[in-house]
Short mmCIF file of C-alpha atoms in Angstrom, two decimals:
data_model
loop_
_atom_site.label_atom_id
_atom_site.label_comp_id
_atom_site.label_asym_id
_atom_site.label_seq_id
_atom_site.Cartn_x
_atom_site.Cartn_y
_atom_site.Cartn_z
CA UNK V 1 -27.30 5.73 14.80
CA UNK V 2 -27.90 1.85 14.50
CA UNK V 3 -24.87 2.01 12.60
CA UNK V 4 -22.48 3.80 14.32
CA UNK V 5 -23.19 1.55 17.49
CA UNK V 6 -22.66 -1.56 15.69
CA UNK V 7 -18.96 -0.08 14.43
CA UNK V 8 -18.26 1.38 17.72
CA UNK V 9 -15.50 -0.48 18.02
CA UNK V 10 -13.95 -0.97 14.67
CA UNK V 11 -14.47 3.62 14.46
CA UNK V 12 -12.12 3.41 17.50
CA UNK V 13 -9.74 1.06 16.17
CA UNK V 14 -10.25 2.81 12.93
CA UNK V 15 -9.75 6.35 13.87
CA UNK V 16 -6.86 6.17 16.11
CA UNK V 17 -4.75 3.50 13.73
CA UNK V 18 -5.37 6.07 11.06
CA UNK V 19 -3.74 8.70 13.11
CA UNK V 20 -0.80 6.71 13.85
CA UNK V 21 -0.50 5.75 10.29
CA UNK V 22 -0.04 9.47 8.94
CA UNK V 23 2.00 10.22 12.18
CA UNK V 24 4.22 6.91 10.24
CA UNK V 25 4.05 8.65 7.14
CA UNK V 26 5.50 11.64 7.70
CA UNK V 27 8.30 10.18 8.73
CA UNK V 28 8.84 8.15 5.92
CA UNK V 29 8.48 10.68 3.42
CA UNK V 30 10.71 13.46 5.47
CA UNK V 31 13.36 10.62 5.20
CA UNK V 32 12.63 10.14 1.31
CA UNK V 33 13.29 13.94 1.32
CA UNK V 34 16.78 13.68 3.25
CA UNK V 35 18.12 11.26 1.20
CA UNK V 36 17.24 12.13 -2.10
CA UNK V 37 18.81 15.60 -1.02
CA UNK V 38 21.84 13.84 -0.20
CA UNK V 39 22.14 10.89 -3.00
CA UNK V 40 19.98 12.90 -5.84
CA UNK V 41 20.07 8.52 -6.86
CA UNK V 42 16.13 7.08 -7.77
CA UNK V 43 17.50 3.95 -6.53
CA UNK V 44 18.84 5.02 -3.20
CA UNK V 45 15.35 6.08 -2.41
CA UNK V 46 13.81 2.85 -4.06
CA UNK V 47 16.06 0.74 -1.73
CA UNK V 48 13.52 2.30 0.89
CA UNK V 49 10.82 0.69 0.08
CA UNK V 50 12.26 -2.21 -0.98
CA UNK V 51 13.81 -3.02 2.44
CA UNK V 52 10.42 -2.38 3.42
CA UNK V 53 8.52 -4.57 1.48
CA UNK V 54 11.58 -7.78 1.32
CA UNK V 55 10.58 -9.10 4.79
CA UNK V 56 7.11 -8.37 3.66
CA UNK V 57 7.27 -10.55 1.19
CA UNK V 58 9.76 -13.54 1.83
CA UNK V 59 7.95 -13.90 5.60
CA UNK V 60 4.76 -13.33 4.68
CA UNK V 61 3.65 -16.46 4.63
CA UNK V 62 4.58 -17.84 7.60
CA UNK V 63 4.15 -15.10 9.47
CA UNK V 64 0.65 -15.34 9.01
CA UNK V 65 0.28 -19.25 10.38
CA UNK V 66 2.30 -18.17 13.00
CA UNK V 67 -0.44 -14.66 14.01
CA UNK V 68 -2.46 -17.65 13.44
CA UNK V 69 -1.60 -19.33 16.56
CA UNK V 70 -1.61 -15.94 18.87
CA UNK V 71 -4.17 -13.79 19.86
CA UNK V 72 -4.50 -11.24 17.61
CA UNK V 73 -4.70 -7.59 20.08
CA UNK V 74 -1.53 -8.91 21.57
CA UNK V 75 0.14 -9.57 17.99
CA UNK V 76 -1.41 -5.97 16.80
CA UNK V 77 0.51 -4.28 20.21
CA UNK V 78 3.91 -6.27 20.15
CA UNK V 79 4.50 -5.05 16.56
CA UNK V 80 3.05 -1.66 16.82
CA UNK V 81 6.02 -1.25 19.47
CA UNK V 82 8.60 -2.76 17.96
CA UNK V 83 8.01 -0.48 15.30
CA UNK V 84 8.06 2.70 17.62
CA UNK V 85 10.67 1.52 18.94
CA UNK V 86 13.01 1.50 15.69
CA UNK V 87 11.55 4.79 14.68
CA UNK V 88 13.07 6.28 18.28
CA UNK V 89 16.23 4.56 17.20
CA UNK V 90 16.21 6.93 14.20
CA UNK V 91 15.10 9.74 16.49
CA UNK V 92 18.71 8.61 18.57
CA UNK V 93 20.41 8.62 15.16
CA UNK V 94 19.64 12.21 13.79
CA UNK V 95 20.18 13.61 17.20
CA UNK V 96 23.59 12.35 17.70
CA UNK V 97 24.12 13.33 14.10
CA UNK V 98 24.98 9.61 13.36
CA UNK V 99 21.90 9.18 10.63
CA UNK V 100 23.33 7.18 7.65
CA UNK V 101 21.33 5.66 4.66
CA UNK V 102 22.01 2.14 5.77
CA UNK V 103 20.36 3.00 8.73
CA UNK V 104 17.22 3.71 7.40
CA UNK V 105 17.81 0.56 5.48
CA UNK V 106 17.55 -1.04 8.38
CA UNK V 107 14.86 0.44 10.28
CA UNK V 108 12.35 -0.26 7.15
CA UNK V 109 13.55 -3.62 7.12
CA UNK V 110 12.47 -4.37 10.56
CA UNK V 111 9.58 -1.74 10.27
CA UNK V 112 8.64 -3.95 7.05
CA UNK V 113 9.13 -7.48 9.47
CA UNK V 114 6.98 -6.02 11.89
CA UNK V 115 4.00 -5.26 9.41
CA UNK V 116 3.68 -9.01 8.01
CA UNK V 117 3.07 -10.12 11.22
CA UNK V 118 0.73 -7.38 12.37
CA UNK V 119 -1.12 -7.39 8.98
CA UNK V 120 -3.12 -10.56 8.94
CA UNK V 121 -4.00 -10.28 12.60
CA UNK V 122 -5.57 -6.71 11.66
CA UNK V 123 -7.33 -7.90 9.05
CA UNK V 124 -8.80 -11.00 10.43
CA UNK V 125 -9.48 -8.35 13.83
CA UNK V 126 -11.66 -5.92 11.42
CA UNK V 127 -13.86 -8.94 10.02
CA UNK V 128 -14.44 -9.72 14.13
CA UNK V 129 -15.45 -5.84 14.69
CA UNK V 130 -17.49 -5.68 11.83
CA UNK V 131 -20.79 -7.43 10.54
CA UNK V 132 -21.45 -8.31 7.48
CA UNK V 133 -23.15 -6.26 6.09
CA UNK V 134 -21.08 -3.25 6.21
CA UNK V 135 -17.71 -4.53 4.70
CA UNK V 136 -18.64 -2.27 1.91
CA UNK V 137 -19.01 0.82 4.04
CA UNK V 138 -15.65 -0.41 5.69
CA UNK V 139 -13.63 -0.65 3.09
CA UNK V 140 -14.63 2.78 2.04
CA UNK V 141 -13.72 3.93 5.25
CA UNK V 142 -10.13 2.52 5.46
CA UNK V 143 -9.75 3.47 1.74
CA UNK V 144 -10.76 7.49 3.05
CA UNK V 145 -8.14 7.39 5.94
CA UNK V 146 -5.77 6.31 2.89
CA UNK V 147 -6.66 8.95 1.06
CA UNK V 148 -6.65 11.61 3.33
CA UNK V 149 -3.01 10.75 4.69
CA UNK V 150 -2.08 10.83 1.47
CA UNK V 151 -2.93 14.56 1.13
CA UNK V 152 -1.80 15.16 4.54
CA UNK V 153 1.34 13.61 4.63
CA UNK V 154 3.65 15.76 2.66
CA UNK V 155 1.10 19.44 4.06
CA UNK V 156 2.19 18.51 7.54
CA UNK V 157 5.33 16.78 6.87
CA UNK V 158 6.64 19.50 5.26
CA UNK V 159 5.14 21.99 7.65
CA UNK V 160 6.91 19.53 10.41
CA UNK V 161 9.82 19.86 8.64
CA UNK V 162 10.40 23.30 8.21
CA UNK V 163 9.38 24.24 12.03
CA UNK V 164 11.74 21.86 13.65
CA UNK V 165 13.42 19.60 11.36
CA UNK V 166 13.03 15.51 11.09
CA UNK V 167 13.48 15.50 14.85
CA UNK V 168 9.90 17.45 15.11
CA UNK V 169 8.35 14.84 12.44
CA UNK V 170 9.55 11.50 14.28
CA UNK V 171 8.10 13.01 17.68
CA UNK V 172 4.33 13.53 15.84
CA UNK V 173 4.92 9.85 14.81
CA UNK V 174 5.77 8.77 18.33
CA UNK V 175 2.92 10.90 19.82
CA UNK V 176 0.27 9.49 17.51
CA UNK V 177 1.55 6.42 17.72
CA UNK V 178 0.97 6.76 21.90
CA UNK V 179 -2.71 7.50 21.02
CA UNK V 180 -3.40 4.45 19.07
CA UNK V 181 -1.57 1.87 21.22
CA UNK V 182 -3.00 3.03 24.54
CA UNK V 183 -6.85 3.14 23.02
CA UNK V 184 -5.76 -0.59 21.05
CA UNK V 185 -4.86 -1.76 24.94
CA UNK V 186 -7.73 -0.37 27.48
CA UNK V 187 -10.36 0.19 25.27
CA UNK V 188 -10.79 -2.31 22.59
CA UNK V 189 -11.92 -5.99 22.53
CA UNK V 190 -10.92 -7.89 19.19
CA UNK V 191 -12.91 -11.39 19.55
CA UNK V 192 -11.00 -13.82 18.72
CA UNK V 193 -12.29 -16.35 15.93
CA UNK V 194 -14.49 -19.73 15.92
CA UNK V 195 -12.19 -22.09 14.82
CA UNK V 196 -12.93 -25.74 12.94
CA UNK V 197 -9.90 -26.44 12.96
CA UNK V 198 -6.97 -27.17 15.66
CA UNK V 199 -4.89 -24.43 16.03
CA UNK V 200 -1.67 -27.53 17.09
CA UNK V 201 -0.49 -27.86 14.03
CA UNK V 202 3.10 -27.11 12.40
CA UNK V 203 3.68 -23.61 10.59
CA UNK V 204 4.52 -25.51 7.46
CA UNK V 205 1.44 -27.45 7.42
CA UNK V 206 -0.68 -24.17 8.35
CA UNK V 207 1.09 -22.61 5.45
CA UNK V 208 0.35 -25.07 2.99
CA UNK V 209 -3.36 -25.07 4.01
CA UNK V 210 -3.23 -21.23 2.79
CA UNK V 211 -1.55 -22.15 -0.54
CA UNK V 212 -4.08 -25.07 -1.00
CA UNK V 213 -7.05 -23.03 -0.48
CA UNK V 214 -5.83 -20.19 -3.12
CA UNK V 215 -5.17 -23.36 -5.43
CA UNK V 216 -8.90 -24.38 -5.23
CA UNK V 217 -10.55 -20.93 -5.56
CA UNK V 218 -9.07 -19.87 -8.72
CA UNK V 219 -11.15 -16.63 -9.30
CA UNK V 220 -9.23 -14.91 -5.85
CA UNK V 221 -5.79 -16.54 -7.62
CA UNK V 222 -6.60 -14.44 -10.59
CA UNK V 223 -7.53 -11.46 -8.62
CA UNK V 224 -3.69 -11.86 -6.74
CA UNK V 225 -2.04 -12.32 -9.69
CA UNK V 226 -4.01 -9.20 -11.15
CA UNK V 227 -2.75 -7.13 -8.46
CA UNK V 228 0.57 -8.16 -8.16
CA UNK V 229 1.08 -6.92 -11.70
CA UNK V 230 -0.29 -3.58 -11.12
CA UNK V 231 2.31 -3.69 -8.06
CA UNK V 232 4.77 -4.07 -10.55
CA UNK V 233 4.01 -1.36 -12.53
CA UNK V 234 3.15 0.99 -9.29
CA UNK V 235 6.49 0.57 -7.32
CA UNK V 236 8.54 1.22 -10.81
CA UNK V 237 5.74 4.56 -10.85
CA UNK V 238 6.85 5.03 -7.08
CA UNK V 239 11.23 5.06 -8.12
CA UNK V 240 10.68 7.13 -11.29
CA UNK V 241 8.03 9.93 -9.47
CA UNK V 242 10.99 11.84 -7.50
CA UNK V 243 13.40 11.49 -10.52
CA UNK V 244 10.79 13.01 -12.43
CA UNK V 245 9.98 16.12 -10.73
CA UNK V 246 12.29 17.13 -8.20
CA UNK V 247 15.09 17.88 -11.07
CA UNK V 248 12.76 19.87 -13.18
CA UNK V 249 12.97 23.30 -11.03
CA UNK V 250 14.19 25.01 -7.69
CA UNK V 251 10.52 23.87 -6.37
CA UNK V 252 10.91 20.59 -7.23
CA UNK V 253 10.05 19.17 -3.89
CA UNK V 254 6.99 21.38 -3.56
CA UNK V 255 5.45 20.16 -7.26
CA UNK V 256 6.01 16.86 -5.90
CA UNK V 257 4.34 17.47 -2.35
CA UNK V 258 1.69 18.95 -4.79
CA UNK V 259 1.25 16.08 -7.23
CA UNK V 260 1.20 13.75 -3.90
CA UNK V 261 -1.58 15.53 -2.65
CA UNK V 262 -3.39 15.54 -5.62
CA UNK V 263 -3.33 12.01 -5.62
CA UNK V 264 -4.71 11.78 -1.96
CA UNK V 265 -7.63 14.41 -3.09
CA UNK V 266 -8.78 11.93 -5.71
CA UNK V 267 -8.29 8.83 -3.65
CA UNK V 268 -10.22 10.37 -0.89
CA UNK V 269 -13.19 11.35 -3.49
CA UNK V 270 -12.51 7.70 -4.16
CA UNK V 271 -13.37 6.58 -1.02
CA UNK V 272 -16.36 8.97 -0.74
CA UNK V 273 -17.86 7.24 -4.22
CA UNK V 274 -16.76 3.95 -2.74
CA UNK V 275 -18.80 4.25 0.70
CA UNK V 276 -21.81 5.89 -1.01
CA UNK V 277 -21.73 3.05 -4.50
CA UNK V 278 -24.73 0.15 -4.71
CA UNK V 279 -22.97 -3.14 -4.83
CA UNK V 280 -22.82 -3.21 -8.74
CA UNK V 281 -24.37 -6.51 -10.56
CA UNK V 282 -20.21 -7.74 -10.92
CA UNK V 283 -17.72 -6.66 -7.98
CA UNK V 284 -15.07 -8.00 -11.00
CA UNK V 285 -15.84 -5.64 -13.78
CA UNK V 286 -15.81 -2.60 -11.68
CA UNK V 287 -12.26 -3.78 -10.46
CA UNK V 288 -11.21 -4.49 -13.82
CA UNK V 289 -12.39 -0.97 -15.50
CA UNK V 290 -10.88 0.99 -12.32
CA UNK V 291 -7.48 -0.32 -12.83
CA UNK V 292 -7.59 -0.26 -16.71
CA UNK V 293 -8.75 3.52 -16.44
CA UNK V 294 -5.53 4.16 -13.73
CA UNK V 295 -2.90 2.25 -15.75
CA UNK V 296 -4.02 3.95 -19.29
CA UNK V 297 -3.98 7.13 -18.17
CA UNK V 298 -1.48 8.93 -15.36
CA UNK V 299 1.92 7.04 -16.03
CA UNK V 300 1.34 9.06 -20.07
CA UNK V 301 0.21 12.53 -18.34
CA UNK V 302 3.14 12.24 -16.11
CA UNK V 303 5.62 10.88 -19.67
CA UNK V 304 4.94 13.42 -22.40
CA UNK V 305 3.64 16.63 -20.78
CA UNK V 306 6.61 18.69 -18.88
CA UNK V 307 4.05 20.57 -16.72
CA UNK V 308 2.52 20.65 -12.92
CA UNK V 309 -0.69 20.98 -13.86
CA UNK V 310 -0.79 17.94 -16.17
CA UNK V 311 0.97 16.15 -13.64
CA UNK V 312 -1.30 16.91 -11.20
CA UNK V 313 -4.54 16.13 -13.15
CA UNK V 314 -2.23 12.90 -14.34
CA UNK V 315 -2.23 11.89 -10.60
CA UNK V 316 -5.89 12.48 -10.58
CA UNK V 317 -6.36 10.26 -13.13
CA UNK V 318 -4.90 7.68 -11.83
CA UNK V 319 -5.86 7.68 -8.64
CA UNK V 320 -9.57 8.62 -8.27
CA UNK V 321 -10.46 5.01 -8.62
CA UNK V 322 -8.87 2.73 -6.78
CA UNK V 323 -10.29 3.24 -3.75
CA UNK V 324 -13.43 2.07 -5.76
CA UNK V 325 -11.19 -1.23 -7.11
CA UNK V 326 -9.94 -1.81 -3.64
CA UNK V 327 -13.49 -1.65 -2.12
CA UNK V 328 -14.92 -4.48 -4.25
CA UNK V 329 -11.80 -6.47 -3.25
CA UNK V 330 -11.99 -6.60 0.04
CA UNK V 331 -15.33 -7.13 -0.04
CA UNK V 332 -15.02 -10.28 -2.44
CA UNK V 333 -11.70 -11.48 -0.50
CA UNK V 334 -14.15 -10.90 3.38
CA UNK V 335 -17.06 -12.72 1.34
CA UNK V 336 -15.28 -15.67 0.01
CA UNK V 337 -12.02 -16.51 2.85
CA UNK V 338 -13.48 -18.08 6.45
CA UNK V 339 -12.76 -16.11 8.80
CA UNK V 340 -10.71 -19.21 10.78
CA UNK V 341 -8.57 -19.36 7.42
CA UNK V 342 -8.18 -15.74 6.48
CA UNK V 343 -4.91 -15.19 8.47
CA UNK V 344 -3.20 -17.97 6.56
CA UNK V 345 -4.79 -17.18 3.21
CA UNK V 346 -4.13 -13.67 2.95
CA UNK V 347 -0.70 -14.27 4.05
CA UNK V 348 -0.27 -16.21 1.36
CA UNK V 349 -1.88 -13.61 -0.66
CA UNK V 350 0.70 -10.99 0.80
CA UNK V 351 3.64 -12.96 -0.56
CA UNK V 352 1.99 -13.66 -4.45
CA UNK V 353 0.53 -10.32 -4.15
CA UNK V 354 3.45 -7.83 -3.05
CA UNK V 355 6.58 -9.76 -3.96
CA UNK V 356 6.70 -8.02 -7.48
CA UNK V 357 6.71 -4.61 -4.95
CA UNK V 358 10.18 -4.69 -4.31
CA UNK V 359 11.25 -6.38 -7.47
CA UNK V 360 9.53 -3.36 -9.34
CA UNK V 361 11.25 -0.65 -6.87
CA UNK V 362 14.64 -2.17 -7.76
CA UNK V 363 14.22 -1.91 -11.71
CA UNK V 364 12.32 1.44 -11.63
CA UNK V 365 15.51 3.11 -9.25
CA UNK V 366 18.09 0.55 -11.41
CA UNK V 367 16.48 1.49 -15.03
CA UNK V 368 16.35 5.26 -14.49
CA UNK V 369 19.99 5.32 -12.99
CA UNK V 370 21.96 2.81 -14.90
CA UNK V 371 19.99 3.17 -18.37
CA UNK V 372 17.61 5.97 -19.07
CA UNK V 373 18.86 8.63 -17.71
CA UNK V 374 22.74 8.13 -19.47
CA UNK V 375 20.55 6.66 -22.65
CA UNK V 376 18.46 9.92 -22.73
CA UNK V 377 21.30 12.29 -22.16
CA UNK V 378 23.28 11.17 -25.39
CA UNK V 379 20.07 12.16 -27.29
CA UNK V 380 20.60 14.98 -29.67
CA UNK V 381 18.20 17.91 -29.08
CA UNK V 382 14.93 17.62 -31.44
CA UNK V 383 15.55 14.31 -31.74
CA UNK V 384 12.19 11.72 -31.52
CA UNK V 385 12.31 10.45 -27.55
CA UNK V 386 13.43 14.26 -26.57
CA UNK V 387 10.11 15.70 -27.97
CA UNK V 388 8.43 12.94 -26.47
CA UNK V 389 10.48 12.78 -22.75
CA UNK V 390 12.01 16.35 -22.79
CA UNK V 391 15.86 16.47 -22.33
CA UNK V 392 18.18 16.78 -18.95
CA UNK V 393 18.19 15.15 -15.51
CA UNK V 394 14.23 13.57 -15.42
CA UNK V 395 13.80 12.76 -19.25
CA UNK V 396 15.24 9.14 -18.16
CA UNK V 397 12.30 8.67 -15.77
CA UNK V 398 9.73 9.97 -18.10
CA UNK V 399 10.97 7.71 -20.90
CA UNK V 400 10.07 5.14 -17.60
CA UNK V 401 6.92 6.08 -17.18
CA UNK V 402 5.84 5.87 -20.57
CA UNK V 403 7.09 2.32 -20.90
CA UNK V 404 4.98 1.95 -17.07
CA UNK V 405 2.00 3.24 -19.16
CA UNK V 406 1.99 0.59 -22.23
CA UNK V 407 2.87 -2.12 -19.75
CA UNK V 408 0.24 -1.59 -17.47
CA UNK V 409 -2.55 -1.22 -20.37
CA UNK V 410 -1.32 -4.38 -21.41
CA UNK V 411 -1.68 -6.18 -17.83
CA UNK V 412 -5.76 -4.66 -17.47
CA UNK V 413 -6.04 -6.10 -21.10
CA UNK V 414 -4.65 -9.58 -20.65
CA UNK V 415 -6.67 -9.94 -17.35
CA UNK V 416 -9.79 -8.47 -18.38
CA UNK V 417 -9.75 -11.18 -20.71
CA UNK V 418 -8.82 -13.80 -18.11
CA UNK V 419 -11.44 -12.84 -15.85
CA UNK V 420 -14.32 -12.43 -18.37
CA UNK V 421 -16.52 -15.45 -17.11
CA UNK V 422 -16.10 -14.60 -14.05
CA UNK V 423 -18.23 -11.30 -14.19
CA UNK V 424 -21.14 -12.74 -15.06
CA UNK V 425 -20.97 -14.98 -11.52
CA UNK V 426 -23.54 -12.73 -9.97
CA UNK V 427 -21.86 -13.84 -6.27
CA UNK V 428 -19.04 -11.55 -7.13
#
């Protein structure tokens, strides 16, 4: 009871943000749906989520030292409805039957612009909601609302779907997103930070002060650089997982919606073993074992077996853990960052972090279009890689995924190895 009154506020914000969130991605993967339908191209869909993430990434950094500067609820409700606000444009679109792919282009572009700015502020406004000792417990809890939209999503997008079309979807999204702004406005107080510093200083110079802090902690610069080649490997995973399955059968989008929700079952397990673990004696190992367990294990299930099931316990695999791995980084960034610098560091980390995101949806969506696919159909039947990857339209994103799965064994490997001193630091 203690500890529900001490969250009160960060449950609210919590809850209702979660809501909005799945209300977001049903949208986004009805759209997925439409254009694949329409293109049948990996990289058409890619392109989604790299105009997404491109903003993301090149503004990242000074987005941050600019949320800096403002207060952070007000930051949090500006870009939560400029967001709504291109999602009715979409809504405007499909109505007037006007809907092209560019448009969506555009949308996730801004949509992408409006989430660097919003994403430091609402991270620096959970460490003000929250006290210390329950980052753990958070994290777990922002890792289950993860999880459990990712089951969700496609159940009551495609539910959505069928009942009423995208229309239907976007107007859940806008309705959820109602819920979370209004209880964001009248009901929740983010306190803003103690500061050391002067806030009157240039966004270059606030910037810097980001990059200079990563450059003396070495440890979270490893960590970045860690994730950002997982990234790599996941948004190639994230171009080659349509072009996989949806050309296998009739029911192609249903195995999908399947293997998607798989994945949310294990992440939300995740987050359950997450919120319930002891802090372990090194936050680092843990992280290090969960990814090298992910990366060694689903991109192969999902390569060499030509079945549901195995693509469904591959999904398992590879996600049932990193809620855990997330967990112990949050917890190590929360620990180590001030809270009056953690706006411009982790928008620095955004832009190390994520920027191999949209370089790794272009080659995943590029590679399977341009080369594996037309490589794979010249194969003779029997031959070596058509045992291995199968033959037709999806053998050139399985012969992806297995070269996913080497490449991110190697990446736990090589960092394992870079990080091993730094597991026996009993601080992290």
């Amino acid at each position: 009871m203690k500890t529900i009154k001490e969250l009160k506020s960060y449950l609210l914000l919590w809850s209702t943000q979660s809501l909005s969130a799945l209300g977001s991605g049903m949208t986004s993967y009805a759209l997925v749906l439409w254009l694949y339908r329409g293109s049948g191209s990996a990289l058409s869909t890619a392109l989604l989520r790299i105009c997404s993430y491109a903003p993301y990434v090149l503004m990242s950094i000074f987005a941050g030292a600019l949320s800096d500067k403002w207060n952070k609820k007000r930051t949090m409700l500006t870009c939560d409805l400029l967001a709504a606000i291109t999602t009715a444009a979409a809504f405007l679109l499909i109505k007037t039957g006007q809907l092209c792919p560019w448009h969506l282009y555009v949308i996730n572009a801004v949509n992408g612009l409006m989430n660097t700015v919003q994403q430091p502020a609402a991270e620096v406004a959970s460490t003000q909601l929250v006290p210390r000792q329950h980052y753990q417990k958070t994290g777990g809890l922002r890792s289950f609302s993860q999880s459990a939209n990712t089951i969700l999503t496609p159940i009551f997008a495609t539910i959505l779907y069928a009942f009423g079309g995208i229309s239907t979807v976007i107007i859940t999204d806008l309705l959820t997103f109602g819920a979370a702004f209004s209880t964001l406005l009248f009901f929740i107080h983010i306190p803003e930070p103690e500061r050391t510093e002067e806030k009157q200083q240039s966004v270059l110079r606030s910037a810097g002060e980001g990059l200079r802090w990563l450059r003396d902690n070495p440890l979270i610069m490893k960590l970045i650089f860690f994730l950002a080649g997982i990234n790599l490997i996941a948004s190639a995973y994230t171009a080659a997982l349509p072009a996989l399955i949806i050309p296998k059968s009739a029911n192609g989008e249903s195995i999908l919606g399947a293997v998607n929700a798989c994945a949310g079952i294990a992440s939300l397990a995740g987050s359950i073993i997450a919120s319930a673990l002891p802090a372990p004696k090194s936050r680092v190992r843990l992280i290090c074992l969960a990814l090298f367990f992910s990366m060694s294990t689903e991109n192969f299930l999902l390569a060499l077996w030509d079945s549901p099931v195995v693509w469904c316990i591959g999904a398992v695999c590879g996600w049932l853990f990193i809620p855990v791995m997330g967990t112990q980084l949050d917890v190590i960034f929360r620990s180590t960052i001030p809270a009056d610098m953690q706006e411009r560091v982790y928008s620095c980390r955004n832009t190390l972090q994520f920027f191999t995101i949209p370089i790794g949806g272009l080659f995943g969506g590029a590679f399977i279009d341009r080369a594996a696919e037309p490589f794979m159909a010249k194969q003779s039947a029997g031959s070596f890689l058509t045992v291995l990857f199968g033959e037709g339209k999806g053998s050139g994103a399985a012969l992806l995924l297995g070269i996913l799965g080497i490449a991110g064994t190697a990446v736990c490997i090589i960092f394992t190895l870079l990080l091993r001193k730094d597991m026996t630091d009993k601080k992290v």
